[in-house]
Amino acid sequence: SFPTRRSSDLAVTIIKKKIKNMIDKENKKKPLSDQVICDNLNSEKINISRRTVAKYREELGIQSSSKRKRI
DNA sequence: CAGTGGCACTTGTG
DNA sequence: CACAAGTGCCACTG
């Protein structure tokens, strides 16, 4: 059930965009940590762990969200 | 203290 | 058999 639990590669791209979008839309002064992003995704029925969210973040070109509060 | 990054394990596919 | 993706904890950094 590996590919089953795994989202389609197309869905993964959409999830990454959602992460990037929510970070960009939310307050840069109060950045969303990967834990919060993970919680939001879980609320959207996208069940992935914090570890995975952090990896997606990196793939998006975002370093750590927390450090981005400098922007 | 809170958040982040790396390694190893697990499981299906070519 | 080897690879890729997602998941677990620990240790590091600001």
Tab-separated table of N, CA and C (backbone and C1' of nucleotides) in Angstrom:
chain	number	residue	atom	x	y	z
A	1	SER	N	0.817	-1.203	0.000
A	1	SER	CA	0.000	0.000	0.000
A	1	SER	C	0.847	1.247	0.000
A	2	PHE	N	2.012	1.121	-0.540
A	2	PHE	CA	2.884	2.295	-0.565
A	2	PHE	C	2.357	3.337	-1.540
A	3	PRO	N	2.095	2.949	-2.810
A	3	PRO	CA	1.584	3.915	-3.778
A	3	PRO	C	0.178	4.361	-3.400
A	4	THR	N	-0.504	3.571	-2.598
A	4	THR	CA	-1.863	3.893	-2.176
A	4	THR	C	-1.841	5.038	-1.170
A	5	ARG	N	-0.976	4.922	-0.173
A	5	ARG	CA	-0.894	5.973	0.829
A	5	ARG	C	-0.239	7.192	0.187
A	6	ARG	N	0.525	6.937	-0.868
A	6	ARG	CA	1.237	7.991	-1.558
A	6	ARG	C	0.270	8.733	-2.487
A	7	SER	N	0.307	10.066	-2.444
A	7	SER	CA	-0.556	10.833	-3.322
A	7	SER	C	-0.010	10.750	-4.741
A	8	SER	N	-0.836	11.035	-5.730
A	8	SER	CA	-0.367	11.040	-7.112
A	8	SER	C	0.676	12.150	-7.221
A	9	ASP	N	1.629	11.975	-8.129
A	9	ASP	CA	2.672	12.994	-8.264
A	9	ASP	C	2.042	14.348	-8.588
A	10	LEU	N	0.889	14.308	-9.219
A	10	LEU	CA	0.182	15.545	-9.547
A	10	LEU	C	-0.361	16.173	-8.273
A	11	ALA	N	-0.897	15.325	-7.364
A	11	ALA	CA	-1.451	15.811	-6.111
A	11	ALA	C	-0.342	16.413	-5.251
A	12	VAL	N	0.846	15.781	-5.279
A	12	VAL	CA	1.976	16.282	-4.503
A	12	VAL	C	2.314	17.710	-4.924
A	13	THR	N	2.282	17.944	-6.237
A	13	THR	CA	2.574	19.285	-6.750
A	13	THR	C	1.551	20.285	-6.229
A	14	ILE	N	0.289	19.871	-6.197
A	14	ILE	CA	-0.777	20.743	-5.705
A	14	ILE	C	-0.584	21.025	-4.222
A	15	ILE	N	-0.220	19.998	-3.456
A	15	ILE	CA	-0.006	20.162	-2.013
A	15	ILE	C	1.125	21.163	-1.769
A	16	LYS	N	2.197	21.034	-2.539
A	16	LYS	CA	3.326	21.967	-2.399
A	16	LYS	C	2.857	23.394	-2.648
A	17	LYS	N	2.045	23.567	-3.677
A	17	LYS	CA	1.531	24.906	-4.003
A	17	LYS	C	0.683	25.447	-2.868
A	18	LYS	N	-0.089	24.562	-2.220
A	18	LYS	CA	-0.955	24.967	-1.116
A	18	LYS	C	-0.087	25.453	0.046
A	19	ILE	N	1.004	24.728	0.307
A	19	ILE	CA	1.910	25.102	1.392
A	19	ILE	C	2.509	26.473	1.108
A	20	LYS	N	3.028	26.630	-0.088
A	20	LYS	CA	3.637	27.893	-0.491
A	20	LYS	C	2.613	29.013	-0.417
A	21	ASN	N	1.409	28.726	-0.890
A	21	ASN	CA	0.326	29.715	-0.895
A	21	ASN	C	-0.053	30.148	0.516
A	22	MET	N	-0.240	29.184	1.419
A	22	MET	CA	-0.656	29.551	2.783
A	22	MET	C	0.436	30.325	3.507
A	23	ILE	N	1.688	29.961	3.281
A	23	ILE	CA	2.788	30.689	3.931
A	23	ILE	C	2.842	32.113	3.393
A	24	ASP	N	2.662	32.246	2.090
A	24	ASP	CA	2.723	33.564	1.465
A	24	ASP	C	1.536	34.434	1.857
A	25	LYS	N	0.366	33.811	2.013
A	25	LYS	CA	-0.849	34.557	2.374
A	25	LYS	C	-0.898	34.913	3.850
A	26	GLU	N	-0.392	34.031	4.704
A	26	GLU	CA	-0.426	34.307	6.142
A	26	GLU	C	0.598	35.376	6.498
A	27	ASN	N	0.635	35.761	7.764
A	27	ASN	CA	1.541	36.823	8.199
A	27	ASN	C	2.981	36.379	8.186
A	28	LYS	N	3.809	37.090	7.436
A	28	LYS	CA	5.237	36.772	7.392
A	28	LYS	C	5.877	37.097	8.741
A	29	LYS	N	5.191	37.925	9.517
A	29	LYS	CA	5.699	38.303	10.840
A	29	LYS	C	5.448	37.157	11.815
A	30	LYS	N	4.388	36.390	11.478
A	30	LYS	CA	4.054	35.231	12.316
A	30	LYS	C	4.013	34.024	11.392
A	31	PRO	N	5.193	33.534	11.012
A	31	PRO	CA	5.309	32.436	10.037
A	31	PRO	C	4.675	31.136	10.522
A	32	LEU	N	4.165	30.381	9.550
A	32	LEU	CA	3.564	29.094	9.874
A	32	LEU	C	4.681	28.065	9.930
A	33	SER	N	4.793	27.395	11.054
A	33	SER	CA	5.821	26.354	11.171
A	33	SER	C	5.330	25.123	10.417
A	34	ASP	N	6.237	24.216	10.106
A	34	ASP	CA	5.838	23.030	9.352
A	34	ASP	C	4.778	22.244	10.140
A	35	GLN	N	4.823	22.349	11.457
A	35	GLN	CA	3.844	21.658	12.302
A	35	GLN	C	2.442	22.207	12.052
A	36	VAL	N	2.355	23.550	11.937
A	36	VAL	CA	1.063	24.204	11.694
A	36	VAL	C	0.575	23.886	10.293
A	37	ILE	N	1.507	23.932	9.321
A	37	ILE	CA	1.158	23.630	7.940
A	37	ILE	C	0.625	22.202	7.858
A	38	CYS	N	1.300	21.298	8.548
A	38	CYS	CA	0.894	19.897	8.577
A	38	CYS	C	-0.519	19.778	9.128
A	39	ASP	N	-0.815	20.535	10.168
A	39	ASP	CA	-2.146	20.517	10.780
A	39	ASP	C	-3.201	21.028	9.805
A	40	ASN	N	-2.844	22.087	9.081
A	40	ASN	CA	-3.771	22.660	8.090
A	40	ASN	C	-4.064	21.641	7.006
A	41	LEU	N	-3.019	20.975	6.520
A	41	LEU	CA	-3.183	19.972	5.468
A	41	LEU	C	-4.055	18.828	5.969
A	42	ASN	N	-3.848	18.443	7.221
A	42	ASN	CA	-4.652	17.369	7.804
A	42	ASN	C	-6.120	17.799	7.850
A	43	SER	N	-6.330	19.098	8.075
A	43	SER	CA	-7.700	19.627	8.106
A	43	SER	C	-8.326	19.577	6.723
A	44	GLU	N	-7.461	19.620	5.705
A	44	GLU	CA	-7.935	19.566	4.313
A	44	GLU	C	-8.013	18.133	3.811
A	45	LYS	N	-7.946	17.191	4.756
A	45	LYS	CA	-8.017	15.758	4.432
A	45	LYS	C	-6.716	15.265	3.797
A	46	ILE	N	-5.690	16.143	3.810
A	46	ILE	CA	-4.390	15.743	3.269
A	46	ILE	C	-3.560	15.240	4.447
A	47	ASN	N	-3.609	13.934	4.697
A	47	ASN	CA	-2.922	13.392	5.854
A	47	ASN	C	-1.465	13.037	5.569
A	48	ILE	N	-0.601	13.964	5.957
A	48	ILE	CA	0.840	13.738	5.831
A	48	ILE	C	1.459	14.177	7.155
A	49	SER	N	2.680	13.720	7.433
A	49	SER	CA	3.318	14.070	8.706
A	49	SER	C	4.185	15.321	8.558
A	50	ARG	N	4.570	15.880	9.697
A	50	ARG	CA	5.365	17.105	9.738
A	50	ARG	C	6.649	16.951	8.945
A	51	ARG	N	7.219	15.760	9.018
A	51	ARG	CA	8.470	15.459	8.304
A	51	ARG	C	8.288	15.687	6.812
A	52	THR	N	7.188	15.215	6.299
A	52	THR	CA	6.888	15.346	4.865
A	52	THR	C	6.647	16.805	4.486
A	53	VAL	N	5.940	17.523	5.346
A	53	VAL	CA	5.664	18.943	5.084
A	53	VAL	C	6.984	19.705	5.014
A	54	ALA	N	7.875	19.402	5.922
A	54	ALA	CA	9.182	20.080	5.955
A	54	ALA	C	9.935	19.830	4.650
A	55	LYS	N	9.868	18.603	4.163
A	55	LYS	CA	10.548	18.255	2.910
A	55	LYS	C	9.922	19.009	1.747
A	56	TYR	N	8.601	19.068	1.712
A	56	TYR	CA	7.911	19.808	0.641
A	56	TYR	C	8.341	21.269	0.670
A	57	ARG	N	8.438	21.830	1.862
A	57	ARG	CA	8.866	23.218	2.061
A	57	ARG	C	10.200	23.437	1.368
A	58	GLU	N	11.138	22.539	1.638
A	58	GLU	CA	12.478	22.664	1.057
A	58	GLU	C	12.406	22.583	-0.465
A	59	GLU	N	11.543	21.679	-0.954
A	59	GLU	CA	11.403	21.512	-2.399
A	59	GLU	C	10.812	22.770	-3.038
A	60	LEU	N	10.046	23.514	-2.250
A	60	LEU	CA	9.449	24.752	-2.732
A	60	LEU	C	10.488	25.862	-2.787
A	61	GLY	N	11.622	25.629	-2.132
A	61	GLY	CA	12.670	26.656	-2.124
A	61	GLY	C	12.595	27.506	-0.878
A	62	ILE	N	11.771	27.076	0.105
A	62	ILE	CA	11.634	27.815	1.364
A	62	ILE	C	12.586	27.199	2.368
A	63	GLN	N	13.343	28.013	3.060
A	63	GLN	CA	14.326	27.483	3.991
A	63	GLN	C	13.681	26.959	5.276
A	64	SER	N	12.953	27.772	6.011
A	64	SER	CA	12.402	27.296	7.270
A	64	SER	C	11.159	28.033	7.764
A	65	SER	N	10.610	28.939	6.993
A	65	SER	CA	9.410	29.677	7.407
A	65	SER	C	9.720	30.580	8.602
A	66	SER	N	10.265	29.997	9.654
A	66	SER	CA	10.575	30.760	10.861
A	66	SER	C	11.594	31.845	10.545
A	67	LYS	N	12.575	31.465	9.738
A	67	LYS	CA	13.611	32.429	9.367
A	67	LYS	C	13.065	33.462	8.388
A	68	ARG	N	11.994	33.066	7.668
A	68	ARG	CA	11.400	33.956	6.677
A	68	ARG	C	10.693	35.135	7.324
A	69	LYS	N	10.500	35.105	8.646
A	69	LYS	CA	9.800	36.198	9.308
A	69	LYS	C	10.609	37.484	9.198
A	70	ARG	N	11.887	37.309	8.734
A	70	ARG	CA	12.773	38.467	8.541
A	70	ARG	C	12.251	39.307	7.379
A	71	ILE	N	11.387	38.678	6.549
A	71	ILE	CA	10.863	39.403	5.374
A	71	ILE	C	9.648	40.248	5.780
B	1	DC	P	12.468	24.396	28.615
B	1	DC	O5'	11.866	25.231	27.336
B	1	DC	C5'	11.084	26.393	27.502
B	1	DC	C4'	10.549	26.890	26.179
B	1	DC	C3'	9.886	25.793	25.348
B	1	DC	O3'	8.736	26.334	24.657
B	1	DC	C1'	11.781	26.620	24.190
B	2	DA	P	7.781	25.375	23.809
B	2	DA	O5'	8.244	25.730	22.320
B	2	DA	C5'	8.317	27.093	21.904
B	2	DA	C4'	8.599	27.171	20.409
B	2	DA	C3'	7.917	26.069	19.592
B	2	DA	O3'	7.495	26.596	18.329
B	2	DA	C1'	10.286	25.840	19.415
B	3	DG	P	6.868	25.613	17.203
B	3	DG	O5'	8.064	25.547	16.146
B	3	DG	C5'	8.773	26.732	15.806
B	3	DG	C4'	9.839	26.429	14.773
B	3	DG	C3'	9.411	25.387	13.757
B	3	DG	O3'	9.962	25.699	12.476
B	3	DG	C1'	11.298	24.594	14.952
B	4	DT	P	9.909	24.636	11.288
B	4	DT	O5'	11.411	24.100	11.277
B	4	DT	C5'	12.484	25.035	11.324
B	4	DT	C4'	13.782	24.375	10.862
B	4	DT	C3'	13.625	23.427	9.677
B	4	DT	O3'	14.751	23.489	8.812
B	4	DT	C1'	14.355	22.213	11.593
B	5	DG	P	14.842	22.612	7.496
B	5	DG	O5'	15.952	21.520	7.875
B	5	DG	C5'	17.260	21.935	8.286
B	5	DG	C4'	18.185	20.728	8.421
B	5	DG	C3'	18.080	19.735	7.257
B	5	DG	O3'	19.360	19.169	6.984
B	5	DG	C1'	17.367	18.703	9.272
B	6	DG	P	19.539	18.045	5.868
B	6	DG	O5'	19.849	16.724	6.713
B	6	DG	C5'	20.848	16.755	7.747
B	6	DG	C4'	21.171	15.346	8.227
B	6	DG	C3'	21.167	14.290	7.118
B	6	DG	O3'	22.157	13.297	7.394
B	6	DG	C1'	19.427	13.817	8.674
B	7	DC	P	22.366	12.057	6.370
B	7	DC	O5'	21.757	10.845	7.215
B	7	DC	C5'	22.031	10.748	8.621
B	7	DC	C4'	21.552	9.410	9.182
B	7	DC	C3'	21.598	8.265	8.179
B	7	DC	O3'	21.899	7.042	8.849
B	7	DC	C1'	19.347	8.678	8.795
B	8	DA	P	22.021	5.689	8.043
B	8	DA	O5'	20.653	4.966	8.440
B	8	DA	C5'	20.243	4.932	9.805
B	8	DA	C4'	18.998	4.074	9.981
B	8	DA	C3'	18.951	2.842	9.063
B	8	DA	O3'	18.322	1.751	9.741
B	8	DA	C1'	17.171	4.319	8.511
B	9	DC	P	17.841	0.438	8.907
B	9	DC	O5'	16.264	0.680	8.789
B	9	DC	C5'	15.524	1.114	9.947
B	9	DC	C4'	14.048	0.817	9.781
B	9	DC	C3'	13.732	-0.441	8.966
B	9	DC	O3'	12.528	-1.048	9.427
B	9	DC	C1'	12.974	1.474	7.790
B	10	DT	P	11.922	-2.314	8.625
B	10	DT	O5'	10.850	-1.602	7.685
B	10	DT	C5'	9.849	-0.756	8.254
B	10	DT	C4'	8.683	-0.565	7.290
B	10	DT	C3'	8.373	-1.811	6.453
B	10	DT	O3'	6.970	-1.909	6.228
B	10	DT	C1'	9.079	-0.053	5.025
B	11	DT	P	6.369	-3.228	5.513
B	11	DT	O5'	6.143	-2.705	4.030
B	11	DT	C5'	5.312	-1.566	3.816
B	11	DT	C4'	5.079	-1.345	2.326
B	11	DT	C3'	4.967	-2.652	1.539
B	11	DT	O3'	4.005	-2.472	0.515
B	11	DT	C1'	6.777	-1.404	0.720
B	12	DG	P	3.550	-3.679	-0.444
B	12	DG	O5'	3.571	-3.004	-1.904
B	12	DG	C5'	2.879	-1.777	-2.114
B	12	DG	C4'	3.280	-1.165	-3.437
B	12	DG	C3'	3.247	-2.147	-4.611
B	12	DG	O3'	2.863	-1.465	-5.794
B	12	DG	C1'	5.484	-1.409	-4.262
B	13	DT	P	2.873	-2.295	-7.176
B	13	DT	O5'	4.160	-1.698	-7.913
B	13	DT	C5'	4.316	-0.278	-7.977
B	13	DT	C4'	5.405	0.083	-8.991
B	13	DT	C3'	5.427	-0.830	-10.221
B	13	DT	O3'	5.807	-0.080	-11.375
B	13	DT	C1'	7.433	-1.104	-8.998
B	14	DG	P	5.919	-0.813	-12.806
B	14	DG	O5'	7.481	-0.809	-13.095
B	14	DG	C5'	8.214	0.418	-13.102
B	14	DG	C4'	9.617	0.192	-13.630
B	14	DG	C3'	9.660	-0.737	-14.845
B	14	DG	O3'	10.706	-0.355	-15.732
B	14	DG	C1'	10.758	-1.766	-12.995
C	1	DC	P	18.123	-10.015	-3.593
C	1	DC	O5'	18.331	-8.891	-4.766
C	1	DC	C5'	19.422	-8.955	-5.669
C	1	DC	C4'	19.714	-7.580	-6.239
C	1	DC	C3'	19.850	-6.497	-5.177
C	1	DC	O3'	20.844	-5.556	-5.582
C	1	DC	C1'	17.940	-6.054	-6.520
C	2	DA	P	21.265	-4.362	-4.639
C	2	DA	O5'	20.442	-3.144	-5.257
C	2	DA	C5'	20.575	-2.855	-6.645
C	2	DA	C4'	19.850	-1.559	-7.000
C	2	DA	C3'	20.018	-0.451	-5.956
C	2	DA	O3'	20.118	0.808	-6.597
C	2	DA	C1'	17.719	-1.054	-6.127
C	3	DC	P	20.079	2.200	-5.745
C	3	DC	O5'	18.571	2.680	-6.007
C	3	DC	C5'	18.015	2.555	-7.303
C	3	DC	C4'	16.785	3.434	-7.469
C	3	DC	C3'	16.776	4.678	-6.588
C	3	DC	O3'	16.140	5.757	-7.258
C	3	DC	C1'	15.003	3.225	-5.929
C	4	DA	P	16.174	7.235	-6.600
C	4	DA	O5'	14.626	7.493	-6.292
C	4	DA	C5'	13.633	7.074	-7.236
C	4	DA	C4'	12.254	7.265	-6.629
C	4	DA	C3'	12.149	8.486	-5.714
C	4	DA	O3'	10.880	9.123	-5.864
C	4	DA	C1'	11.745	6.506	-4.449
C	5	DA	P	10.592	10.497	-5.008
C	5	DA	O5'	9.690	9.923	-3.821
C	5	DA	C5'	8.468	9.247	-4.134
C	5	DA	C4'	7.547	9.194	-2.923
C	5	DA	C3'	7.556	10.468	-2.090
C	5	DA	O3'	6.254	10.668	-1.551
C	5	DA	C1'	8.483	8.665	-0.821
C	6	DG	P	5.949	11.846	-0.487
C	6	DG	O5'	5.816	11.000	0.851
C	6	DG	C5'	4.890	9.914	0.906
C	6	DG	C4'	4.802	9.371	2.332
C	6	DG	C3'	4.821	10.456	3.406
C	6	DG	O3'	4.001	10.043	4.512
C	6	DG	C1'	6.731	9.090	3.631
C	7	DT	P	4.080	10.804	5.916
C	7	DT	O5'	5.016	9.836	6.757
C	7	DT	C5'	4.601	8.493	6.993
C	7	DT	C4'	5.298	7.912	8.221
C	7	DT	C3'	5.351	8.893	9.399
C	7	DT	O3'	5.194	8.215	10.642
C	7	DT	C1'	7.554	8.409	8.642
C	8	DG	P	5.049	9.076	12.003
C	8	DG	O5'	6.362	8.669	12.805
C	8	DG	C5'	6.442	7.390	13.463
C	8	DG	C4'	7.820	7.213	14.107
C	8	DG	C3'	8.278	8.454	14.864
C	8	DG	O3'	8.175	8.259	16.278
C	8	DG	C1'	9.967	7.724	13.307
C	9	DC	P	8.398	9.519	17.298
C	9	DC	O5'	9.968	9.493	17.618
C	9	DC	C5'	10.630	8.243	17.820
C	9	DC	C4'	12.119	8.449	18.109
C	9	DC	C3'	12.409	9.630	19.031
C	9	DC	O3'	13.518	9.302	19.883
C	9	DC	C1'	13.366	10.032	16.893
C	10	DC	P	14.084	10.338	20.976
C	10	DC	O5'	15.398	10.900	20.257
C	10	DC	C5'	16.253	10.003	19.527
C	10	DC	C4'	17.568	10.705	19.165
C	10	DC	C3'	18.027	11.729	20.193
C	10	DC	O3'	19.459	11.747	20.247
C	10	DC	C1'	17.438	12.823	18.156
C	11	DA	P	20.183	12.759	21.259
C	11	DA	O5'	20.711	13.912	20.278
C	11	DA	C5'	21.379	13.554	19.075
C	11	DA	C4'	21.891	14.791	18.343
C	11	DA	C3'	22.430	15.869	19.280
C	11	DA	O3'	23.533	16.541	18.661
C	11	DA	C1'	20.480	16.671	18.149
C	12	DC	P	24.091	17.962	19.261
C	12	DC	O5'	23.472	19.022	18.241
C	12	DC	C5'	23.500	18.743	16.836
C	12	DC	C4'	23.273	20.014	16.020
C	12	DC	C3'	23.850	21.274	16.654
C	12	DC	O3'	24.306	22.187	15.658
C	12	DC	C1'	21.477	21.427	16.587
C	13	DT	P	24.893	23.653	16.092
C	13	DT	O5'	23.618	24.587	15.854
C	13	DT	C5'	22.990	24.565	14.571
C	13	DT	C4'	22.030	25.751	14.452
C	13	DT	C3'	22.545	27.039	15.093
C	13	DT	O3'	22.232	28.160	14.283
C	13	DT	C1'	20.512	26.363	16.155
C	14	DG	P	22.633	29.655	14.716
C	14	DG	O5'	21.243	30.329	15.111
C	14	DG	C5'	20.141	30.244	14.225
C	14	DG	C4'	18.989	31.096	14.766
C	14	DG	C3'	19.446	32.386	15.425
C	14	DG	O3'	18.500	33.438	15.193
C	14	DG	C1'	18.414	30.975	17.046
